[in-house]
CSV table of C-alpha atoms and ligand atoms in Angstrom, one decimal:
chain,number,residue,atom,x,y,z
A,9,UNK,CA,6.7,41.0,25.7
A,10,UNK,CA,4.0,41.0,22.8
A,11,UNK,CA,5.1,44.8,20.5
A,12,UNK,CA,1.7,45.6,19.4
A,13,UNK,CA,2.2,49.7,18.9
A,14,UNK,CA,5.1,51.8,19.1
A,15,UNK,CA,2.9,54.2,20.8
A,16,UNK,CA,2.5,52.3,24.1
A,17,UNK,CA,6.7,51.3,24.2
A,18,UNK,CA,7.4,55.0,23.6
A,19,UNK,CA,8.0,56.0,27.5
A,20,UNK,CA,8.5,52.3,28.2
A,21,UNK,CA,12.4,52.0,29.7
A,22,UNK,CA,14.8,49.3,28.0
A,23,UNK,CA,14.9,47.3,31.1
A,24,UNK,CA,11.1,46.8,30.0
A,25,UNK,CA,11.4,46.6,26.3
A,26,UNK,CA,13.9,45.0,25.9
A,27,UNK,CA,15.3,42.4,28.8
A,28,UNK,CA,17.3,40.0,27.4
A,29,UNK,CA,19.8,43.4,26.5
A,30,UNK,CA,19.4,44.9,29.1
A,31,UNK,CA,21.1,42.0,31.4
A,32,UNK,CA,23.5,42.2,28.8
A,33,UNK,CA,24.3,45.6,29.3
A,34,UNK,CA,23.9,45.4,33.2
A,35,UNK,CA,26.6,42.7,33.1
A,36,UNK,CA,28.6,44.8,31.5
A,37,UNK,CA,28.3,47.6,33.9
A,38,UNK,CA,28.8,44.4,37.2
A,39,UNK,CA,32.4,43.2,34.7
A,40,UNK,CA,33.3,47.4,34.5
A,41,UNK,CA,32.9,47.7,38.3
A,42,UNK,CA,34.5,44.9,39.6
A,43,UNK,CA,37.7,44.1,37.0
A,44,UNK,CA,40.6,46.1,36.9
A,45,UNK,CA,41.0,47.7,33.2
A,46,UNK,CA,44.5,47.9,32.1
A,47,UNK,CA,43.8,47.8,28.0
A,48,UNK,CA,45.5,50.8,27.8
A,49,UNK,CA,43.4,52.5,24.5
A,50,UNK,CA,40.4,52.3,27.4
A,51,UNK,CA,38.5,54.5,29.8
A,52,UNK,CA,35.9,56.0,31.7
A,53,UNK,CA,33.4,58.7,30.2
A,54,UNK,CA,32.1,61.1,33.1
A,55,UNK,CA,28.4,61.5,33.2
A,56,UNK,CA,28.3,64.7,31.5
A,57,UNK,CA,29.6,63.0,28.6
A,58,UNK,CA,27.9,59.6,28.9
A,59,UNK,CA,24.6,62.1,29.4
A,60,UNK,CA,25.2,64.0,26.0
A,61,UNK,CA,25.2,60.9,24.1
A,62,UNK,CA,22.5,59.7,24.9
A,63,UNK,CA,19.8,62.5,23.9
A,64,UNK,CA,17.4,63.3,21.0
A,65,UNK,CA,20.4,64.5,19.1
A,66,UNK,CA,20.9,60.9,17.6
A,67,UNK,CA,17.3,61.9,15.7
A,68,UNK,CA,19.0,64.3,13.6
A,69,UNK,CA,20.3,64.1,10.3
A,70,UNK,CA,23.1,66.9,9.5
A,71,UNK,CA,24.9,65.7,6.8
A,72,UNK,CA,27.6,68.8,5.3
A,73,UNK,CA,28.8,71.4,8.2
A,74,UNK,CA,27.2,73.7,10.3
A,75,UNK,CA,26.1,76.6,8.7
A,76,UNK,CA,26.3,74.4,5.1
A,77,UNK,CA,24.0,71.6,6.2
A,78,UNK,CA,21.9,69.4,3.0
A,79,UNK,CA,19.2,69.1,5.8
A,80,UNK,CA,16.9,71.7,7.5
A,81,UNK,CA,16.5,72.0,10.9
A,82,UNK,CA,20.1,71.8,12.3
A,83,UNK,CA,20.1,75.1,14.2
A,84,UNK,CA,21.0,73.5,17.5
A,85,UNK,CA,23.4,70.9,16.4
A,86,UNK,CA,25.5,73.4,14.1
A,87,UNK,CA,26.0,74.6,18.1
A,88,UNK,CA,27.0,71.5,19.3
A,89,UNK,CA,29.2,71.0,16.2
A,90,UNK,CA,30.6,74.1,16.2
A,91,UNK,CA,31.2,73.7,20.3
A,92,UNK,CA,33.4,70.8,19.4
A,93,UNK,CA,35.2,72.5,16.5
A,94,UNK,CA,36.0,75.6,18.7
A,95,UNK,CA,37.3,73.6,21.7
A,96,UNK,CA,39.0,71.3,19.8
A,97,UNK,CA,41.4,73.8,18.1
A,98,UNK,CA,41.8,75.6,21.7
A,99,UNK,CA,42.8,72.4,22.7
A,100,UNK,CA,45.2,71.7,20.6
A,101,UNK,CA,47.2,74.7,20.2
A,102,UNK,CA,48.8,75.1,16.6
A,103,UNK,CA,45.9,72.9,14.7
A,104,UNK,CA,44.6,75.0,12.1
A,105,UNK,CA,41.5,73.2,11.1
A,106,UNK,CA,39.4,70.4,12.4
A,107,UNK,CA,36.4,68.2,11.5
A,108,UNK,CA,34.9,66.8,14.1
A,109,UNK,CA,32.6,64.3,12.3
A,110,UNK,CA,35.1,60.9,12.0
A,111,UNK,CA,32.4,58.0,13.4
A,112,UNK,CA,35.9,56.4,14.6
A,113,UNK,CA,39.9,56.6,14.6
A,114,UNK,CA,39.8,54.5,11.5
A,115,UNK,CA,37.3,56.6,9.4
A,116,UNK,CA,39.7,59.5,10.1
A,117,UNK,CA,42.3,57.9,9.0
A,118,UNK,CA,41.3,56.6,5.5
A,119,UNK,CA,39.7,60.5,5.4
A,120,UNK,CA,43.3,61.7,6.3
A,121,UNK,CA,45.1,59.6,3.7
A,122,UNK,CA,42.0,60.0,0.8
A,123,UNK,CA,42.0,63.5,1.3
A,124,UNK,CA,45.7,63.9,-0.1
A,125,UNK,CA,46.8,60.1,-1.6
A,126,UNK,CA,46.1,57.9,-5.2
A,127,UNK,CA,45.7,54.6,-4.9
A,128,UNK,CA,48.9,53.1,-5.1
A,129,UNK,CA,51.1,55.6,-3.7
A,130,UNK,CA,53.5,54.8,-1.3
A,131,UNK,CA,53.2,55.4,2.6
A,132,UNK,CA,55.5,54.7,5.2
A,133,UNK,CA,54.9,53.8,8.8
A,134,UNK,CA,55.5,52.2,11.9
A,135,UNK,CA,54.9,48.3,11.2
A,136,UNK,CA,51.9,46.7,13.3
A,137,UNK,CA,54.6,44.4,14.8
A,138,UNK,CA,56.4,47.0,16.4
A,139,UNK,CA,53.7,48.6,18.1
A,140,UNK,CA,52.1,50.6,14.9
A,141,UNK,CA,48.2,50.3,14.1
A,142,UNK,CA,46.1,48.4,11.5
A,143,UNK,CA,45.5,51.3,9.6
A,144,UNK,CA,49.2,52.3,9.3
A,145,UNK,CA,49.9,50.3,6.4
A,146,UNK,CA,48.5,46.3,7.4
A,147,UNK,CA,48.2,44.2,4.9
A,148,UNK,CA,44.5,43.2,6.1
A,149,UNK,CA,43.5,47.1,6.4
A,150,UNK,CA,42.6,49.5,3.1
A,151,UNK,CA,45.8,50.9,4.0
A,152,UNK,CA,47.8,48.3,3.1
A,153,UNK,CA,45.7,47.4,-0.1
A,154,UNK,CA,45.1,50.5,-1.6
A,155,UNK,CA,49.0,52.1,-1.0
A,156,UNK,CA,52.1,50.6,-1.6
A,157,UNK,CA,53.5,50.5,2.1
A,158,UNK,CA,56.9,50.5,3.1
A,159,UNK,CA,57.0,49.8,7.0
A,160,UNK,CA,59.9,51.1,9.3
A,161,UNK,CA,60.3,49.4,12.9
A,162,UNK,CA,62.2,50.3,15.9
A,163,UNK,CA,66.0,48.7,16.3
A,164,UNK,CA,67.3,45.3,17.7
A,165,UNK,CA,68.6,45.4,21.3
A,166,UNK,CA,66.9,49.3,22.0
A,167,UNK,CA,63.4,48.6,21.2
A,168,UNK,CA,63.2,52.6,20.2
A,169,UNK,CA,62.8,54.3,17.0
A,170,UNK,CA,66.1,55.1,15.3
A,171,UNK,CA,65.4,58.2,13.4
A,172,UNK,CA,68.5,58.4,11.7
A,173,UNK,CA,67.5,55.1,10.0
A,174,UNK,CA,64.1,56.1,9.6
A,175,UNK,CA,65.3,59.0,7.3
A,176,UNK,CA,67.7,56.8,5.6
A,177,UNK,CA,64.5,54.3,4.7
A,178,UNK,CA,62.4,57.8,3.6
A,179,UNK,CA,65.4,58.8,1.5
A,180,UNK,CA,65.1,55.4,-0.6
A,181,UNK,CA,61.8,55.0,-0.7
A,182,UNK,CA,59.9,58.6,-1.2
A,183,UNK,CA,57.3,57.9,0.3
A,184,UNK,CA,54.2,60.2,-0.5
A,185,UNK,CA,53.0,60.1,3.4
A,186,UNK,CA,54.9,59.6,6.4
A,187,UNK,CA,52.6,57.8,8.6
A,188,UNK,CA,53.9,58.3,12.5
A,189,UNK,CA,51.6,57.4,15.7
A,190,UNK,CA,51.0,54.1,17.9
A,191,UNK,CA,49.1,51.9,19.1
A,192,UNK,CA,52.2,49.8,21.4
A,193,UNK,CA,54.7,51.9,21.6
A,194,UNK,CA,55.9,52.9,24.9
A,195,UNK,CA,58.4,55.7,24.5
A,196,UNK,CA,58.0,59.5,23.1
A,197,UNK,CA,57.8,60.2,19.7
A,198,UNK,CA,60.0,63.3,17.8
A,199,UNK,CA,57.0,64.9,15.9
A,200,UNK,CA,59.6,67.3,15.1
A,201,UNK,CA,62.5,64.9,13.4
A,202,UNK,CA,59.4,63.2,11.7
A,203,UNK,CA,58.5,66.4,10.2
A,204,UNK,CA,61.2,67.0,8.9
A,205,UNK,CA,62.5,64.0,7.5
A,206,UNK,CA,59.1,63.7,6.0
A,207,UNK,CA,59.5,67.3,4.4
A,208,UNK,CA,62.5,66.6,3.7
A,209,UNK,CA,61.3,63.9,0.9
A,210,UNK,CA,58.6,66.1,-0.3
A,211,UNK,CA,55.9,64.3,1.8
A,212,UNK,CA,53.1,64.9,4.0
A,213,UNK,CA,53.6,64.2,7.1
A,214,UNK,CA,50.2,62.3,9.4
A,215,UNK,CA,50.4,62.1,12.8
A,216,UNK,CA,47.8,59.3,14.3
A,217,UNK,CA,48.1,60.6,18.0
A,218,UNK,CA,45.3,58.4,19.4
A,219,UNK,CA,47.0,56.7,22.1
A,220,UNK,CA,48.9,59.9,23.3
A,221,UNK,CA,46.4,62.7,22.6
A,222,UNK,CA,45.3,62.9,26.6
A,223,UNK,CA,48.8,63.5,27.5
A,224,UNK,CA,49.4,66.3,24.6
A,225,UNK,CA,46.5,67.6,25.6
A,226,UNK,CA,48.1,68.1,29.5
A,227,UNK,CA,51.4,69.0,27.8
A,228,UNK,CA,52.9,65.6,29.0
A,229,UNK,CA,54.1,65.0,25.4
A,230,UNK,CA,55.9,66.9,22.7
A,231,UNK,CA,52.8,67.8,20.5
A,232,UNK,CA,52.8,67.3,17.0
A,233,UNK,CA,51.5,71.1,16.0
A,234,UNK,CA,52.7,72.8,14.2
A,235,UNK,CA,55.1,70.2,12.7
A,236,UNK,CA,52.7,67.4,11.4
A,237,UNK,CA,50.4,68.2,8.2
A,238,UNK,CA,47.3,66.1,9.2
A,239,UNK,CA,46.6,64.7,12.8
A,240,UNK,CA,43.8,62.5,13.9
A,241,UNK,CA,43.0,61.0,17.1
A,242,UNK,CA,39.9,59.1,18.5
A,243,UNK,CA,38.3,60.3,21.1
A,244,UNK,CA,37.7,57.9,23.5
A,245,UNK,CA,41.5,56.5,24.6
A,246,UNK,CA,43.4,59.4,27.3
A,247,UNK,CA,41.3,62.3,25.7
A,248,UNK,CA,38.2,59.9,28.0
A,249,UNK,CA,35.5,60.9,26.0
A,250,UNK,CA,32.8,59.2,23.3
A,251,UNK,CA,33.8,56.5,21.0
A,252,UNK,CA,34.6,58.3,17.6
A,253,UNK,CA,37.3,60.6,16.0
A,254,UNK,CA,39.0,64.0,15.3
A,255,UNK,CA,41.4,65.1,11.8
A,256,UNK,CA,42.7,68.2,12.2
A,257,UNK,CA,45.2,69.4,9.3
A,258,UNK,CA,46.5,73.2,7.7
A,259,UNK,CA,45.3,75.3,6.5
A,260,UNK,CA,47.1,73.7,3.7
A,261,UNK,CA,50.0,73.2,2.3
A,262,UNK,CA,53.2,74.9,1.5
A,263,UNK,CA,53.2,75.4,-2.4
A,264,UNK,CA,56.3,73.2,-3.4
A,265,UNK,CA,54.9,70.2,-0.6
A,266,UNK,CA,51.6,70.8,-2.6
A,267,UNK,CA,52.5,70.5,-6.3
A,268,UNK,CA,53.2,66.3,-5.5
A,269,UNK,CA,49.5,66.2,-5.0
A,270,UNK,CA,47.4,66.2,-7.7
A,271,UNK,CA,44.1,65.9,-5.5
A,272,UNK,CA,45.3,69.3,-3.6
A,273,UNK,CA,45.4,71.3,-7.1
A,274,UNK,CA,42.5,73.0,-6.8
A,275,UNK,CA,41.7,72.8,-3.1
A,276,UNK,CA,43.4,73.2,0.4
A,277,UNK,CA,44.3,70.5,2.7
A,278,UNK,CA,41.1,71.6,4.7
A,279,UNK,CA,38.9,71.6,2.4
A,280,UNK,CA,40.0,68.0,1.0
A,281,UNK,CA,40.3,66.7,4.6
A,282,UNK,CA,36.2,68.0,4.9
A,283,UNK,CA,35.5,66.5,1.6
A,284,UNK,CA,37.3,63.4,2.1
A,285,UNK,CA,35.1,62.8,5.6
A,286,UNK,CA,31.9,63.8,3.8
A,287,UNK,CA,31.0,62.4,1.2
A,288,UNK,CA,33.9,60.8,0.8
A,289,UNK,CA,34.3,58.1,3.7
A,290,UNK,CA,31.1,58.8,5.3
A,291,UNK,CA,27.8,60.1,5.4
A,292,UNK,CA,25.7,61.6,8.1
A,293,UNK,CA,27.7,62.8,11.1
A,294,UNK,CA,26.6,61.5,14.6
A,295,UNK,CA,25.4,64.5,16.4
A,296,UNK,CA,24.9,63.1,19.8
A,297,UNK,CA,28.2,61.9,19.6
A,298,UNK,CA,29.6,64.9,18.1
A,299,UNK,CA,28.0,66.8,21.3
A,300,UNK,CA,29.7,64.3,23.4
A,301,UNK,CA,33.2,64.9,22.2
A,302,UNK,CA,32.2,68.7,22.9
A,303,UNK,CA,31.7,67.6,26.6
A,304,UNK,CA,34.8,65.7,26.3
A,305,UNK,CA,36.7,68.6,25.0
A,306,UNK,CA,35.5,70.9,27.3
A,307,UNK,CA,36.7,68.9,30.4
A,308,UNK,CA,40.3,67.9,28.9
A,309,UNK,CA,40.5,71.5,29.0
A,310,UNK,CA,40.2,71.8,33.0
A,311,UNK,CA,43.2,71.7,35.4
A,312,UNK,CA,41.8,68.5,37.1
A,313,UNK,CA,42.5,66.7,33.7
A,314,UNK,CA,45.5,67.7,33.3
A,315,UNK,CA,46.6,66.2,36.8
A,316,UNK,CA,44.8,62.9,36.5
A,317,UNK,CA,46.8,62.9,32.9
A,318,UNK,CA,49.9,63.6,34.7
A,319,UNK,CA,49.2,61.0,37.2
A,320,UNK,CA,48.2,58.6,34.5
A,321,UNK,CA,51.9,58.7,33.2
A,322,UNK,CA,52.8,58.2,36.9
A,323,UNK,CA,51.6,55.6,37.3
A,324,UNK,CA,52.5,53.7,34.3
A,325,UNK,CA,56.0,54.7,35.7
A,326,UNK,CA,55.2,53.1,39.0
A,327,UNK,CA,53.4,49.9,37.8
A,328,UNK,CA,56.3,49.3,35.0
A,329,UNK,CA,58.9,49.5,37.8
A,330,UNK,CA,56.6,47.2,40.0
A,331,UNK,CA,56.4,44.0,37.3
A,332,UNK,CA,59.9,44.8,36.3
A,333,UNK,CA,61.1,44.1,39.8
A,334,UNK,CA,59.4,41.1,39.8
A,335,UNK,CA,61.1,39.6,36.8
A,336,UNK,CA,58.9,40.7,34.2
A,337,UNK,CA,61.1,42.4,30.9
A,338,UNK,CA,60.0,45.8,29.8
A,339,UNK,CA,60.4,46.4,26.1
A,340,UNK,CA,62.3,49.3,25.7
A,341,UNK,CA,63.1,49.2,29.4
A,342,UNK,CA,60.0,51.1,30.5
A,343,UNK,CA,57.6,53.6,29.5
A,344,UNK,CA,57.4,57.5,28.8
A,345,UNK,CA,53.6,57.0,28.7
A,346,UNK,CA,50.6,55.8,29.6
A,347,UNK,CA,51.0,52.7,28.7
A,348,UNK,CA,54.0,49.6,28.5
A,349,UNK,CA,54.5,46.6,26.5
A,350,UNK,CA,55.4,43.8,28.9
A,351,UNK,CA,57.2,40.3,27.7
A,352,UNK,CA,55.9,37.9,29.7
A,353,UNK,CA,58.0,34.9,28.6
A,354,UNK,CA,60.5,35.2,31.4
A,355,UNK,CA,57.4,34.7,33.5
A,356,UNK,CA,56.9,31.1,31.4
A,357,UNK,CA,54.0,32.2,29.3
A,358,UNK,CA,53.3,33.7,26.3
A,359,UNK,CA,50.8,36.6,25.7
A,360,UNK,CA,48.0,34.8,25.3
A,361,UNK,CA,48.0,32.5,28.4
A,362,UNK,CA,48.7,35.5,30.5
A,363,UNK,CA,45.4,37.4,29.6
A,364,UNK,CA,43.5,34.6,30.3
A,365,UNK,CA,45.3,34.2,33.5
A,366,UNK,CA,44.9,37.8,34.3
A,367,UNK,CA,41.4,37.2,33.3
A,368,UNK,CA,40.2,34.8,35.3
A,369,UNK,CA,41.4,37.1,38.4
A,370,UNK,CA,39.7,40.2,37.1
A,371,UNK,CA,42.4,41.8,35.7
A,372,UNK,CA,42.1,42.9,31.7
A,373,UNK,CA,44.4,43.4,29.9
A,374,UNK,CA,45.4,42.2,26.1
A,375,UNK,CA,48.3,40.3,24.7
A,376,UNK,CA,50.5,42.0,22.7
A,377,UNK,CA,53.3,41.5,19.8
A,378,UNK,CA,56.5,42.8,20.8
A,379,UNK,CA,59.2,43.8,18.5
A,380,UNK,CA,60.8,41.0,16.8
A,381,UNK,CA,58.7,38.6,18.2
A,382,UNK,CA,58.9,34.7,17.9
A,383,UNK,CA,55.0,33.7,18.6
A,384,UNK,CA,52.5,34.6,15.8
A,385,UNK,CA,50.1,37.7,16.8
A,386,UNK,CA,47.6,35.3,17.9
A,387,UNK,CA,49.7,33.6,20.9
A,388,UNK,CA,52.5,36.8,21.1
A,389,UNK,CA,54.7,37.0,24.0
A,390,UNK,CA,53.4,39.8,25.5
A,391,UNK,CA,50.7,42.0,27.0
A,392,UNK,CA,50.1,45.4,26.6
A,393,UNK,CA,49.1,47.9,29.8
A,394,UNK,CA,48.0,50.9,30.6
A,395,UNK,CA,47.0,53.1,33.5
A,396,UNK,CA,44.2,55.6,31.9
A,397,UNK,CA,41.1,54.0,33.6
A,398,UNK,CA,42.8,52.8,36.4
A,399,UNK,CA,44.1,56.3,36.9
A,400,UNK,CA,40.2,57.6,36.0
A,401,UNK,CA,38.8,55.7,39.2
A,402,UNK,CA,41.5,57.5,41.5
A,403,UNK,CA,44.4,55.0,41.8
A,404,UNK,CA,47.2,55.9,43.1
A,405,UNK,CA,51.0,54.8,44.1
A,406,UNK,CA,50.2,52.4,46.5
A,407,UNK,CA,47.9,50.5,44.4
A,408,UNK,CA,50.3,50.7,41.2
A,409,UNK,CA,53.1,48.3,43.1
A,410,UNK,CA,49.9,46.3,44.5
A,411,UNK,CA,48.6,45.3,41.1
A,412,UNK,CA,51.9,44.9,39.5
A,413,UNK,CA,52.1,42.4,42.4
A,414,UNK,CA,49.2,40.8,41.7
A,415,UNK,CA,49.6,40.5,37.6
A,416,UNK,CA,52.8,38.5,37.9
A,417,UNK,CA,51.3,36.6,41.3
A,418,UNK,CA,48.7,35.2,39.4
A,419,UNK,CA,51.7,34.0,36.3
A,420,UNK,CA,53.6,32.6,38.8
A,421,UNK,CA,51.1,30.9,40.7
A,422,UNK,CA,48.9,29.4,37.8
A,423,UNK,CA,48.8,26.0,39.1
A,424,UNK,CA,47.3,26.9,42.6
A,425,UNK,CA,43.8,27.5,42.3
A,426,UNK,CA,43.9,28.7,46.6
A,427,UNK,CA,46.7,31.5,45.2
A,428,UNK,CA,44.0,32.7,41.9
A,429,UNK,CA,41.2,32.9,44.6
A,430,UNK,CA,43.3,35.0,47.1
A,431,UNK,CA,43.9,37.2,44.4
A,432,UNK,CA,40.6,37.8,42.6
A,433,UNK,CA,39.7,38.2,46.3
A,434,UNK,CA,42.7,41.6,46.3
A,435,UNK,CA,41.1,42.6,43.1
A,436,UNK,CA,37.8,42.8,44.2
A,437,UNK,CA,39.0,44.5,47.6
A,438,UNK,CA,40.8,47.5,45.2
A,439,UNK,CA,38.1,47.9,42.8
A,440,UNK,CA,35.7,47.9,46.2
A,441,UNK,CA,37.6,51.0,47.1
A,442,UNK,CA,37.5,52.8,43.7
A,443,UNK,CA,34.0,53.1,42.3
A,444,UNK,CA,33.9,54.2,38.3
A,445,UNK,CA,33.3,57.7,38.0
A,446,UNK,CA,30.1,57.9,35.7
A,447,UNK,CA,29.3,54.7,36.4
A,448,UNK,CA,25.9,54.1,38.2
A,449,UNK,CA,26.4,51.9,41.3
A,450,UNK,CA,23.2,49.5,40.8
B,518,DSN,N1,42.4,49.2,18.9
B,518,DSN,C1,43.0,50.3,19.5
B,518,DSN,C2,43.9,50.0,20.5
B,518,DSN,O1,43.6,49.1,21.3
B,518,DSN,O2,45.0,50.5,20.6
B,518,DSN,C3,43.6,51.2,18.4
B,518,DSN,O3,42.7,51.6,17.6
């Protein structure tokens, strides 16, 4: 197609203008209906949600917050922001402040750690190799460049958090933050011993409940209000809705917790936290996202969320007993979650050969470091699954042992092609039965 005016492509749909995207995207939509997604920080948006994002909202600059805005014209979207603010707090019972404007989970966490830290100061938390995130301290993130980090892990043999050490390692080191939250880490977390020992050293404690925040939401999991200081999440793992993040935090701080911070002098914790998103990390917020998360919010609210979060847990329960009958090793021994962290090297492969074995059947998933691993990140000895958009299309029991089945079928059977095609063919069948809510069918 020759663009000549923008006035003739105005009404003109992207299948039109722009083709060689659009297959893209339509293949994308073919590889969502017909794989089974087990990445376990993945999901489905409903339509309202999907619908949201995608209107005139993304014309609009807003930059400051509603009601305080260095643009004219936001009327309507100090709505939509304020919607999102409103149900967010209801949602989360305890938080006393929110910004809804994070373009992402790591946005609100360099926010969360910029509204309150110096560069250099030292932050503790749980190491990437033992199931922690990027932005908790890595050595290839801002948080491990600007902060002197000091990573705790979970123990030998028990593949679980020892808090009693972890209090012993925040006793020597003092940290200035306690960084708790997972990205791989099966089991439930004590916001409430965190707090503590984090207090307990005269530090902040920051929850990063992105994983889990779907499953706090439904009560599922001890929530980290009022206990943690600052708490982000993303958006789009279990809570199911757009791509982007959330920082709640106090009001502010107690005084004495206070007085360690020299940024918080003259301000409170949610007024830095605002600052420290705008204009500190970013600049205009993403309204027709922002209005998305709203829609998001709203629904995690409903009683049918809260069972297909309860089920989610289920069935991570139901698929981690499946693969472990069928010799694969749990870490930990199983989950309290929505997700697990399987080894696969008593299958005979490591991490990385199983997701491309899983792959080729139509099964995604993606390999994983486990604790005290002996392959590098890049190969690991492990993949990483989870049960949110599985549990989003309407799976149940049945289909739980079938797929745990099928994920260590197509391990053990790598050398017979006849074996892969039989069960690609099973894939197909299950994903035949369980269209993708939101997702158009052609
Ligand atoms: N990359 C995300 C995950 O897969 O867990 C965390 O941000």
């Amino acid at each position: 197609m020759t663009v000549t005016t923008s006035r003739g492509l105005a009404w003109a749909p992207l299948a039109e203008v722009d083709p060689e995207l659009w297959m893209a995207i339509e293949g994308e939509r073919e590889r969502q209906r017909w794989k089974l997604e087990l990445i376990a920080s993945e999901n489905y948006v409903f339509r309202a949600v999907m619908e949201a994002q995608g209107t005139w909202l993304t014309n609009k600059y807003a930059e400051g917050l509603p009601g305080k805005r260095y643009y004219g014209g936001c009327e309507y979207v100090d709505v939509a922001e304020r919607l999102a603010q409103e149900r967010a707090l209801a949602l989360f019972p305890g938080a006393e402040h929110v910004n809804v404007q994070p373009h992402s989970g790591a946005q609100a966490n360099m926010a969360a750690y910029l509204a309150v830290l110096d560069h250099g100061d030292r932050i503790m938390g749980l190491s990437l190799a033992h199931g922690g995130h990027l932005t908790h301290g890595s050595p290839v993130n801002f948080s491990g460049k600007w902060f002197e980090v000091h990573s705790y892990g979970v123990e030998p043999g028990s593949e679980v958090l020892d808090y009693d050490a972890v209090e012993r390692a925040a006793r020597e080191v003092r940290p200035a933050m306690l960084v708790a939250g997972a990205s791989a880490y099966p089991r439930t977390l004590d916001f409430e011993r965190l707090a503590a020992i984090a207090h307990g050293v005269g530090a902040v404690l920051f929850v990063d409940m992105a994983h889990i925040a779907g499953l706090i939401a439904a009560g599922l999991h001890p929530s980290p209000f009022p206990h943690a200081d600052i708490v982000t999440t993303t958006t789009h793992k279990t809570l199911r809705g757009p791509r982007g993040g959330l920082v709640f935090s106090r009001a502010d701080l107690s005084p004495e917790l206070k007085a360690r911070y020299p940024k918080l002098a003259k301000t409170t914790l949610a007024a830095a936290i605002d600052k420290s998103v705008f204009p500190g990390v970013q600049g205009g917020p993403l309204m027709h996202v922002i209005a998305a998360k709203a829609v998001a919010l709203l629904l995690a609210a409903t009683p049918e969320y809260r069972e297909d979060q309860r089920r989610t847990v289920q069935n991570a329960q139901l698929l981690a007993a499946s693969l472990r009958e069928r010799g694969a090793r749990l870490v930990s021994g199983g989950t309290d979650t929505h997700l697990m962290l399987v080894d696969v090297t008593p299958l005979g492969v490591t991490g990385r050969e199983a997701e491309a074995l899983l792959d080729a059947v139509g099964i995604t998933v993606n390999k994983n470091a486990i604790p005290f691993d002996a392959n590098p990140p890049n190969i690991a000895s492990g993949i990483r699954v989870g049960t949110p958009a599985v549990t989003t299309r309407g799976m149940g029991a049945s289909e739980m042992r079938e797929i745990g089945e099928l994920i260590v079928a197509a391990i053990a059977g790598r050398a017979d092609p006849v074996a892969r095609d039989r069960i690609a063919d099973a894939v197909r069948e299950i994903c035949a039965r369980f269209p993708v809510p939101g997702l158009p069918e052609t």
